[in-house]
XYZ file of C-alpha atoms in Angstrom:
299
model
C -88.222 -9.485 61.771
C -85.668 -9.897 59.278
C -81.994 -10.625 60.857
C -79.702 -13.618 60.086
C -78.861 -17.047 59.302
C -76.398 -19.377 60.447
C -75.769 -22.807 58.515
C -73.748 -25.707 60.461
C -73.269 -28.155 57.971
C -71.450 -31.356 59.614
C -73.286 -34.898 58.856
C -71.746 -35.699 55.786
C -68.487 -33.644 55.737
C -66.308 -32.754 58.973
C -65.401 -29.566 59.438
C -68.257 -28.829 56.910
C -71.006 -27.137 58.833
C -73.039 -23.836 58.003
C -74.538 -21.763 60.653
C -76.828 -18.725 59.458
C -78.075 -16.578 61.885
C -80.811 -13.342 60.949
C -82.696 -10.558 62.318
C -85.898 -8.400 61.354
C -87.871 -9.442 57.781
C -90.287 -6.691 56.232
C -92.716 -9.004 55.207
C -90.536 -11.087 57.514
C -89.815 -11.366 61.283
C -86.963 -10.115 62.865
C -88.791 -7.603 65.106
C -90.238 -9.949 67.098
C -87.454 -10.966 69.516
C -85.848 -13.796 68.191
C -86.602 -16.379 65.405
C -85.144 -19.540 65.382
C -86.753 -21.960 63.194
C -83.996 -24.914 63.279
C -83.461 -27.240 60.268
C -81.256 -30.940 61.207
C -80.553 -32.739 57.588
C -78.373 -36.008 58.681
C -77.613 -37.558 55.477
C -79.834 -40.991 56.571
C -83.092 -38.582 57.270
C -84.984 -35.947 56.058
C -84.922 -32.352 57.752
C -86.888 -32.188 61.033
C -87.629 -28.545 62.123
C -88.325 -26.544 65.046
C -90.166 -23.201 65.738
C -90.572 -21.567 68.800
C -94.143 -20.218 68.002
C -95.472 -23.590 67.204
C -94.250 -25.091 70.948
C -97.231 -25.698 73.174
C -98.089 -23.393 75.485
C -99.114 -23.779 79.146
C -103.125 -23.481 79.343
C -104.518 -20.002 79.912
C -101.240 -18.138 78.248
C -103.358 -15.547 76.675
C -105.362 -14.483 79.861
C -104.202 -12.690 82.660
C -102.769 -9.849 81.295
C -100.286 -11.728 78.916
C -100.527 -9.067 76.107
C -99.829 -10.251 72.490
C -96.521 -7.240 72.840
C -95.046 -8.284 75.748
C -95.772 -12.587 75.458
C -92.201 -12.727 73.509
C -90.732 -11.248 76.115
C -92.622 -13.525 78.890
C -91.706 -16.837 77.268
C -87.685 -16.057 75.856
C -85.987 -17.315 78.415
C -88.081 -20.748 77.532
C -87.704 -21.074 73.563
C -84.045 -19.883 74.011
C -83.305 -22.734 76.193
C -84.874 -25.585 74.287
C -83.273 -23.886 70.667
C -79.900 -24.274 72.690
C -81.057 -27.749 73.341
C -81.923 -28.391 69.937
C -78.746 -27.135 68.451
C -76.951 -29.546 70.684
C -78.697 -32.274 69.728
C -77.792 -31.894 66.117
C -74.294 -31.067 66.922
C -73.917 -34.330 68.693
C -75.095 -36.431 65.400
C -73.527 -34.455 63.018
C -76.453 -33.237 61.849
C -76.017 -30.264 59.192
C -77.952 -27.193 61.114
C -79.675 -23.827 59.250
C -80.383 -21.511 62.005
C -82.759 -18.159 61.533
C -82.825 -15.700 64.695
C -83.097 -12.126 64.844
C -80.316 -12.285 67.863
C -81.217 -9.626 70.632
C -77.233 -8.880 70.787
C -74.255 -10.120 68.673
C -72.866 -12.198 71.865
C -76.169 -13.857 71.428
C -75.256 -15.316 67.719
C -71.234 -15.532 68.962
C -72.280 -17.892 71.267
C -74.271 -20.143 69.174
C -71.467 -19.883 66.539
C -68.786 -20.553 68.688
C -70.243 -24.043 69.792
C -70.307 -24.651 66.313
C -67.155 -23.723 65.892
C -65.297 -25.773 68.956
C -67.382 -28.916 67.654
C -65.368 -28.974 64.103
C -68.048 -27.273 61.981
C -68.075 -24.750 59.054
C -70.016 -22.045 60.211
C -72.130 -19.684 57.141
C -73.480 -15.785 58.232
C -76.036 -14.655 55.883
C -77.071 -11.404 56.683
C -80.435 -10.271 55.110
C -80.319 -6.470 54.443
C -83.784 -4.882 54.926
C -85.316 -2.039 55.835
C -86.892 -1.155 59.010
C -89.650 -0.388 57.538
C -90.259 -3.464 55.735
C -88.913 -5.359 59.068
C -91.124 -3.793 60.927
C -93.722 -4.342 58.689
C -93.208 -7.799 57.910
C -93.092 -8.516 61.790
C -96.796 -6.772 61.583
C -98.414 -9.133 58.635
C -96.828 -12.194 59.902
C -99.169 -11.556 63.479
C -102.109 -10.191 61.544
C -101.979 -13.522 59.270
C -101.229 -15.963 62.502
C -103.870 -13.922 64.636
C -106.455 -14.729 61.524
C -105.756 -18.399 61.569
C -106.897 -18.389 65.438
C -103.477 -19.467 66.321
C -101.795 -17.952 69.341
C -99.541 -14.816 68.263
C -96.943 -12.139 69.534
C -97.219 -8.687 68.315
C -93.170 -7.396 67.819
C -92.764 -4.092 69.617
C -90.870 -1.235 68.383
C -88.476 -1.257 71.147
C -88.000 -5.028 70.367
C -87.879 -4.777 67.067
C -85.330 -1.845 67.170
C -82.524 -4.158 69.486
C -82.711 -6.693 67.270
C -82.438 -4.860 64.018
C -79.058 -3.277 65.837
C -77.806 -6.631 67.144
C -77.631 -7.524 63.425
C -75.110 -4.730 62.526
C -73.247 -5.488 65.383
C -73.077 -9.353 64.772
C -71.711 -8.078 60.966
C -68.764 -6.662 62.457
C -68.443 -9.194 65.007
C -68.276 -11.848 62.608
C -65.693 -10.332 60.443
C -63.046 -9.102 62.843
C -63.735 -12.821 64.654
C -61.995 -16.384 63.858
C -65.674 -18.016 64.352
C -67.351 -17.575 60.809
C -65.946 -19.448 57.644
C -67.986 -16.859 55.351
C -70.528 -14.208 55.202
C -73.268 -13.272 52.558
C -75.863 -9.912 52.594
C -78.766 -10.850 51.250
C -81.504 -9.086 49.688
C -85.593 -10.507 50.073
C -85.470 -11.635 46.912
C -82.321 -13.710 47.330
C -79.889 -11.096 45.826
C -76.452 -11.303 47.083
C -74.809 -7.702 47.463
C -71.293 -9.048 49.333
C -70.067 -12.251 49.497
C -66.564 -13.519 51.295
C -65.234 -16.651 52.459
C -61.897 -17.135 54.570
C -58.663 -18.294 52.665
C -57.009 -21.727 53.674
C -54.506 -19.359 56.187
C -57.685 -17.482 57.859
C -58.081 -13.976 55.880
C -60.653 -12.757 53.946
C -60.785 -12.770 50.158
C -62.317 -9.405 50.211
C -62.079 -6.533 52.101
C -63.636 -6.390 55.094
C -67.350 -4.674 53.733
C -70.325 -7.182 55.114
C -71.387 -4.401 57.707
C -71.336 -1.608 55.441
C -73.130 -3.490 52.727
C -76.236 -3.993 55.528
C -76.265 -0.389 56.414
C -76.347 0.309 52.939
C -79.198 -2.324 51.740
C -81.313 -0.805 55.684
C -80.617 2.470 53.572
C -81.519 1.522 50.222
C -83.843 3.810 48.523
C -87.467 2.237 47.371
C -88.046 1.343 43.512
C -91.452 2.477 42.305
C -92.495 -1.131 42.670
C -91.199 -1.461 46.251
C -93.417 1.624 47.342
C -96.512 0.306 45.248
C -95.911 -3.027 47.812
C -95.154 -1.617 50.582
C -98.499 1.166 50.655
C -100.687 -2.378 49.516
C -99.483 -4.180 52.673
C -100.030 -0.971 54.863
C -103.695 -0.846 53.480
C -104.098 -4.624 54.060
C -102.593 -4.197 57.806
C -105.011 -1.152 58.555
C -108.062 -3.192 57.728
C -106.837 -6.120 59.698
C -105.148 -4.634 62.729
C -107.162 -1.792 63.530
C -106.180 -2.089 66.766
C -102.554 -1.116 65.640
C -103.188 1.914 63.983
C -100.440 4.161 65.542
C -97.840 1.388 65.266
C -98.872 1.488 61.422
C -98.403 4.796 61.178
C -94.910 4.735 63.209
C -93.834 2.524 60.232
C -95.043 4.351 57.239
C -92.960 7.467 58.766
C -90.192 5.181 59.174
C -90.380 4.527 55.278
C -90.793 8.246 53.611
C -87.701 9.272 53.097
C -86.600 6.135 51.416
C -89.681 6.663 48.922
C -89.806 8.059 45.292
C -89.496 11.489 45.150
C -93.618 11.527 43.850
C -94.219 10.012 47.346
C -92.448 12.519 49.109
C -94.907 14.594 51.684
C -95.032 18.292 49.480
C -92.996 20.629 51.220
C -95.481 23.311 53.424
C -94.889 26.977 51.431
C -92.919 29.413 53.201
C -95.034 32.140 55.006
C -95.228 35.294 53.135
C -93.187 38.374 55.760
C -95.360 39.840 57.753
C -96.455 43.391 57.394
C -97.619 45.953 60.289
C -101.139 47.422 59.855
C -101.820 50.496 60.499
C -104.140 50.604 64.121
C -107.422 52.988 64.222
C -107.266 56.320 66.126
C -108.700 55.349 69.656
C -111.238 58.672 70.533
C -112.419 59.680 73.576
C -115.967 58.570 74.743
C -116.622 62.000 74.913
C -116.284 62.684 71.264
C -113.383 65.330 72.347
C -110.658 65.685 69.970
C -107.674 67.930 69.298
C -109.363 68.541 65.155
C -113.003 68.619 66.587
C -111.778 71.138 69.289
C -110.283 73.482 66.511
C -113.331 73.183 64.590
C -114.904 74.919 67.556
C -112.964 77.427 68.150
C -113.030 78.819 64.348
């Protein structure tokens, strides 16, 4: 899932740290609890890095019952504990840090910012502004092309997914009313910046205060005719590779149609004609009797 970064720089330059911390990524990962690959550049080494999903796993996780949606869940506690770990152990040689997560809260990416904070660094929020679509569906692709690989994989919920993508509004605002974050940047995919602002030498913003409105607005954003023609090619790819998936697919594709060009717009049902009464048939008598039969008679 796409979410946020957080770079500590601190090696080379005190006070000079960035910390980046993001959420759900369409043809990302922020729906899948939290991301946290970990990148230490000390100016006498090059960068080591850390991933949860790559950290061995007990034998027989997989069997008994540990599904692929509920294994992030299972083993957070764990890979939340050794990123903590890992973070201190930069921290402590003034290692520069670039942190991804997709936080599950914003006291989740406080927390890691404020250690970098107390320790002297200069701590970086780059938000990445995505839909939750394309979150969703990036969370999707990354499983189907782990699961392919034969590599063990976690399938992100919707109900993970769905924290997560919230946590990363909330850490917006967080971060800006705070005294924790140096500067924040939204981010588009492709690298595009949509707001940028840094705190001034006595602690206010050069801007107005706009990074969490700039998110909503980029979650919101409207697909280009090119963005829809990628987004239905993934969705094809995904339904031949995670059959299994199917209604989760479809959950996602729903989640995208009103964002889409008005040509890929479902056509609106026409509105029923009004309804008109029909005339009902005389009901007779099994006898044949009737009042005109009976006149008939009588003449």
């Amino acid at each position: 899932m796409d979410g946020a970064l957080t770079v500590v720089n601190g090696g080379c330059a005190p006070r000079r740290a960035t910390n980046h911390q993001g959420f759900p990524r369409p043809s990302g990962r922020p729906g899948e609890g939290t991301r946290s690959p970990t990148e230490s550049r000390p100016a006498t080494s090059s960068p080591t890095r850390w991933y949860p999903r790559s950290f061995v796993q007990p034998p027989g996780f997989g069997r008994g019952g540990v599904l692929a949606s509920t294994a992030g869940a299972r083993i957070r506690a764990d890979y939340q504990a050794w990123q903590q770990q890992a973070e201190a152990y930069v921290r402590a040689r003034r290692g520069d840090l670039v942190i991804e997560i997709a936080p599950g809260s914003a006291a989740q990416f406080l927390s890691s910012a404020a250690a970098s904070h107390q320790a002297g660094y200069r701590v970086e929020l780059v938000l990445l502004g995505v839909r939750a679509a394309d979150s969703r569906q990036g969370t999707a692709a990354h499983y189907a092309e782990v699961s392919r690989k034969g590599l063990p994989a976690r399938f992100t919920t919707a109900s993970g997914h769905d924290v997560c993508f919230r946590a990363v509004a909330d850490a917006a605002v967080a971060a800006e009313h705070g005294s924790l974050v140096d500067s924040v940047v939204v981010m588009r995919r492709d690298g595009t910046a949509v707001y940028r602002s840094e705190r001034s030498a006595d602690g206010q913003w050069e801007r107005p205060v706009g990074a969490a409105q700039a998110l909503v607005d980029e979650q919101q954003r409207p697909y280009t005719p090119q963005e829809a023609a990628q987004f239905f090619a993934v969705q094809r790819q995904l339904r031949s590779a995670l059959p299994q998936y199917r209604t989760e697919l479809m959950e996602i594709a729903q989640l995208a149609r009103p964002l889409m060009p008005m040509q890929l717009q479902p056509r609106p049902l026409a509105r029923p004609a009004a309804l008109a009464s029909l005339p009902l048939p005389v009901q007779r008598p099994a006898s044949g009797y009737c009042p005109v039969s009976s006149l008939k008679r009588a003449s």
